């Protein structure tokens, strides 16, 4: 073993030591969401802080700094994946080191306060309760942006925490044409008289049978239950709590068949991504600064591009009909149209794949203006409602339905929302590439042979996705930088057919 290899081995050991704490942290969070009795909340914050601090200390230790420094400029004889890992860890290390511990502590306390206040403000539907706490957090964001550094726009300082490798300017190059194309297209769908009949998805669906359906769907997409499980949570989520333990949670709505099923497939997509990582990354647990856009591309790919496709339902519909015999009287075409209904809604998480990006853009534009200091926190509700009307044609009745609906800002996550839009774009671009490389892909899906696609994703995306920057991996796999084209083509082609627009 030469010196570089020895150093690389040390780096992996150090990452493993930190990962043990981060896995434990996620297990605690999973427990809080799924199992913990209400009284358990007291004292939990201190346990979190202790576990997280240990992980953070190891990741930002001088020892880590020394290893990275010694590796610098000394990596040519390592394979490209090892080099990529070093590059990623180095970027994370530099970013984590730049924030003084006292500032981070004050920020964590402000977040924890803001979260409690947001919950109360949302319950009372009163933004003014949340306003001072949000103002505080925006103040922290200004400081972080300066510390992290940026060239043109302070928002660029924040983006890499969630999507390294992308700038505000890149986003605007996508968003401007997207708005121009999508708003009139959505309008034309809404004006169509021949709408899908969503009512066929409503009724009473027992939790037991819905669970059976979700489990069946997860099995067919290839999620490994030997290294995972499906639980119930207030909001669907995925938790990687160990190198071989990636858990999913969904949420059942008894009067509607769609939410739990598609949430399960969505989380299944996240789960497959984590389950598919290369053994080299077994003990690499990054809870920061990796591409959330890539992660989201995997969930949205399975939920929407596969899970809401006609090909998928050609083989999966009989399975659903077996579990819920009432669907034996409903034609596949009508069911397929119903699960693809487009309806501008007030709440982002209840929306369809066509209008979803409009919700995301609204938040991005508000965040960017806030961080640049162009608008004030107190102006948010009015601005929110104005943009909702402009982009979606609907206006919230109150703050709870509007500006207070998402938890992200109270968690201090500014720069997070664009990753949802990028997830959609990456998914469409990757799927178009998969179809080019596997010409019979849609026929295979229609036969229920989803492993063809999963294998492709494993090779191209899952193995090292966690250490790539999103745009970097997209370029490598598809031959092009992230672009709007594939998503827009996909949306227009699919929904023109569903809505009979020629
Ligand atoms: Zn997701």
Short mmCIF file of N, CA and C in Angstrom, two decimals, residues 25-87:
data_model
loop_
_atom_site.label_atom_id
_atom_site.label_comp_id
_atom_site.label_asym_id
_atom_site.label_seq_id
_atom_site.Cartn_x
_atom_site.Cartn_y
_atom_site.Cartn_z
N UNK A 25 -28.06 9.54 14.74
CA UNK A 25 -28.91 10.73 14.76
C UNK A 25 -30.18 10.48 13.95
N UNK A 26 -30.02 9.92 12.75
CA UNK A 26 -31.18 9.66 11.91
C UNK A 26 -32.10 8.60 12.51
N UNK A 27 -31.51 7.66 13.22
CA UNK A 27 -32.34 6.65 13.89
C UNK A 27 -33.17 7.31 15.00
N UNK A 28 -32.57 8.25 15.71
CA UNK A 28 -33.30 9.00 16.73
C UNK A 28 -34.46 9.79 16.12
N UNK A 29 -34.17 10.41 14.99
CA UNK A 29 -35.22 11.19 14.31
C UNK A 29 -36.34 10.28 13.84
N UNK A 30 -35.94 9.14 13.29
CA UNK A 30 -36.93 8.16 12.83
C UNK A 30 -37.80 7.73 14.02
N UNK A 31 -37.15 7.47 15.12
CA UNK A 31 -37.86 7.04 16.32
C UNK A 31 -38.84 8.13 16.78
N UNK A 32 -38.40 9.38 16.75
CA UNK A 32 -39.27 10.48 17.18
C UNK A 32 -40.53 10.55 16.31
N UNK A 33 -40.34 10.33 15.03
CA UNK A 33 -41.45 10.44 14.09
C UNK A 33 -42.39 9.23 14.16
N UNK A 34 -41.83 8.06 14.36
CA UNK A 34 -42.61 6.83 14.19
C UNK A 34 -43.03 6.20 15.53
N UNK A 35 -42.17 6.23 16.53
CA UNK A 35 -42.41 5.41 17.72
C UNK A 35 -42.52 6.18 19.03
N UNK A 36 -41.86 7.30 19.14
CA UNK A 36 -41.69 7.95 20.44
C UNK A 36 -43.03 8.41 21.04
N UNK A 37 -43.28 8.11 22.33
CA UNK A 37 -44.48 8.64 22.97
C UNK A 37 -44.34 10.16 23.13
N UNK A 38 -45.47 10.91 23.16
CA UNK A 38 -45.39 12.38 23.18
C UNK A 38 -44.49 12.90 24.30
N UNK A 39 -44.57 12.27 25.48
CA UNK A 39 -43.77 12.72 26.62
C UNK A 39 -42.27 12.60 26.39
N UNK A 40 -41.90 11.73 25.45
CA UNK A 40 -40.47 11.50 25.19
C UNK A 40 -39.75 12.71 24.62
N UNK A 41 -40.55 13.66 24.10
CA UNK A 41 -39.94 14.83 23.45
C UNK A 41 -39.05 15.59 24.42
N UNK A 42 -39.49 15.60 25.70
CA UNK A 42 -38.72 16.33 26.70
C UNK A 42 -37.35 15.64 26.84
N UNK A 43 -36.32 16.40 26.72
CA UNK A 43 -34.99 15.80 26.87
C UNK A 43 -34.41 15.30 25.57
N UNK A 44 -35.27 15.07 24.58
CA UNK A 44 -34.76 14.53 23.32
C UNK A 44 -33.80 15.50 22.64
N UNK A 45 -34.12 16.80 22.74
CA UNK A 45 -33.28 17.81 22.06
C UNK A 45 -31.83 17.71 22.53
N UNK A 46 -31.65 17.44 23.83
CA UNK A 46 -30.28 17.35 24.34
C UNK A 46 -29.55 16.12 23.82
N UNK A 47 -30.32 15.04 23.67
CA UNK A 47 -29.69 13.83 23.11
C UNK A 47 -29.27 14.08 21.66
N UNK A 48 -30.18 14.71 20.91
CA UNK A 48 -29.85 15.05 19.53
C UNK A 48 -28.56 15.86 19.47
N UNK A 49 -28.54 16.93 20.28
CA UNK A 49 -27.40 17.84 20.22
C UNK A 49 -26.10 17.09 20.50
N UNK A 50 -26.15 16.18 21.53
CA UNK A 50 -24.94 15.45 21.90
C UNK A 50 -24.45 14.57 20.75
N UNK A 51 -25.37 13.83 20.16
CA UNK A 51 -24.99 12.90 19.09
C UNK A 51 -24.47 13.66 17.87
N UNK A 52 -25.20 14.71 17.52
CA UNK A 52 -24.84 15.49 16.34
C UNK A 52 -23.47 16.16 16.52
N UNK A 53 -23.25 16.68 17.73
CA UNK A 53 -21.98 17.37 17.99
C UNK A 53 -20.81 16.42 17.81
N UNK A 54 -20.96 15.18 18.26
CA UNK A 54 -19.86 14.22 18.12
C UNK A 54 -19.54 13.97 16.65
N UNK A 55 -20.60 13.78 15.84
CA UNK A 55 -20.39 13.57 14.40
C UNK A 55 -19.70 14.77 13.77
N UNK A 56 -20.22 15.94 14.13
CA UNK A 56 -19.68 17.19 13.58
C UNK A 56 -18.20 17.36 13.95
N UNK A 57 -17.88 17.07 15.22
CA UNK A 57 -16.50 17.21 15.69
C UNK A 57 -15.56 16.33 14.86
N UNK A 58 -15.99 15.10 14.61
CA UNK A 58 -15.14 14.17 13.87
C UNK A 58 -14.96 14.62 12.42
N UNK A 59 -16.06 15.09 11.83
CA UNK A 59 -16.02 15.50 10.43
C UNK A 59 -15.16 16.75 10.24
N UNK A 60 -15.13 17.61 11.27
CA UNK A 60 -14.41 18.87 11.12
C UNK A 60 -13.11 18.88 11.94
N UNK A 61 -12.70 17.69 12.39
CA UNK A 61 -11.53 17.64 13.28
C UNK A 61 -10.24 18.05 12.55
N UNK A 62 -9.25 18.43 13.34
CA UNK A 62 -7.94 18.78 12.76
C UNK A 62 -7.35 17.57 12.05
N UNK A 63 -7.62 16.39 12.61
CA UNK A 63 -7.11 15.15 12.00
C UNK A 63 -7.65 15.04 10.56
N UNK A 64 -8.94 15.30 10.43
CA UNK A 64 -9.56 15.26 9.11
C UNK A 64 -8.89 16.29 8.19
N UNK A 65 -8.71 17.50 8.74
CA UNK A 65 -8.07 18.56 7.96
C UNK A 65 -6.68 18.14 7.49
N UNK A 66 -5.94 17.49 8.38
CA UNK A 66 -4.58 17.06 8.03
C UNK A 66 -4.59 16.02 6.92
N UNK A 67 -5.49 15.04 7.06
CA UNK A 67 -5.57 13.98 6.03
C UNK A 67 -5.89 14.62 4.67
N UNK A 68 -6.87 15.51 4.67
CA UNK A 68 -7.27 16.14 3.40
C UNK A 68 -6.14 16.98 2.82
N UNK A 69 -5.42 17.64 3.69
CA UNK A 69 -4.32 18.49 3.24
C UNK A 69 -3.22 17.63 2.60
N UNK A 70 -2.92 16.51 3.27
CA UNK A 70 -1.87 15.63 2.74
C UNK A 70 -2.29 15.00 1.41
N UNK A 71 -3.61 14.78 1.28
CA UNK A 71 -4.08 14.15 0.03
C UNK A 71 -4.09 15.13 -1.13
N UNK A 72 -4.16 16.39 -0.81
CA UNK A 72 -4.29 17.43 -1.84
C UNK A 72 -3.14 17.35 -2.85
N UNK A 73 -3.50 17.31 -4.10
CA UNK A 73 -2.50 17.27 -5.16
C UNK A 73 -1.74 15.96 -5.24
N UNK A 74 -2.28 14.95 -4.54
CA UNK A 74 -1.56 13.70 -4.40
C UNK A 74 -2.42 12.49 -4.74
N UNK A 75 -3.39 12.70 -5.60
CA UNK A 75 -4.44 11.69 -5.74
C UNK A 75 -4.43 10.97 -7.09
N UNK A 76 -3.49 11.35 -7.99
CA UNK A 76 -3.56 10.82 -9.37
C UNK A 76 -3.63 9.31 -9.43
N UNK A 77 -2.94 8.62 -8.50
CA UNK A 77 -2.95 7.16 -8.65
C UNK A 77 -4.16 6.49 -7.99
N UNK A 78 -5.10 7.30 -7.49
CA UNK A 78 -6.36 6.71 -6.99
C UNK A 78 -7.37 6.67 -8.13
N UNK A 79 -8.33 5.75 -8.06
CA UNK A 79 -9.30 5.68 -9.14
C UNK A 79 -10.24 6.90 -9.10
N UNK A 80 -10.96 7.17 -10.21
CA UNK A 80 -11.76 8.41 -10.30
C UNK A 80 -12.79 8.54 -9.17
N UNK A 81 -13.37 7.41 -8.73
CA UNK A 81 -14.40 7.49 -7.67
C UNK A 81 -13.78 7.92 -6.34
N UNK A 82 -12.61 7.40 -6.06
CA UNK A 82 -11.94 7.80 -4.83
C UNK A 82 -11.56 9.28 -4.89
N UNK A 83 -11.12 9.70 -6.05
CA UNK A 83 -10.78 11.12 -6.21
C UNK A 83 -12.01 12.01 -6.01
N UNK A 84 -13.13 11.52 -6.56
CA UNK A 84 -14.39 12.26 -6.44
C UNK A 84 -14.80 12.38 -4.97
N UNK A 85 -14.64 11.28 -4.25
CA UNK A 85 -15.00 11.28 -2.83
C UNK A 85 -14.15 12.30 -2.06
N UNK A 86 -12.87 12.31 -2.35
CA UNK A 86 -11.98 13.27 -1.66
C UNK A 86 -12.41 14.71 -1.97
N UNK A 87 -12.72 14.95 -3.24
CA UNK A 87 -13.14 16.29 -3.66
C UNK A 87 -14.39 16.74 -2.89
#
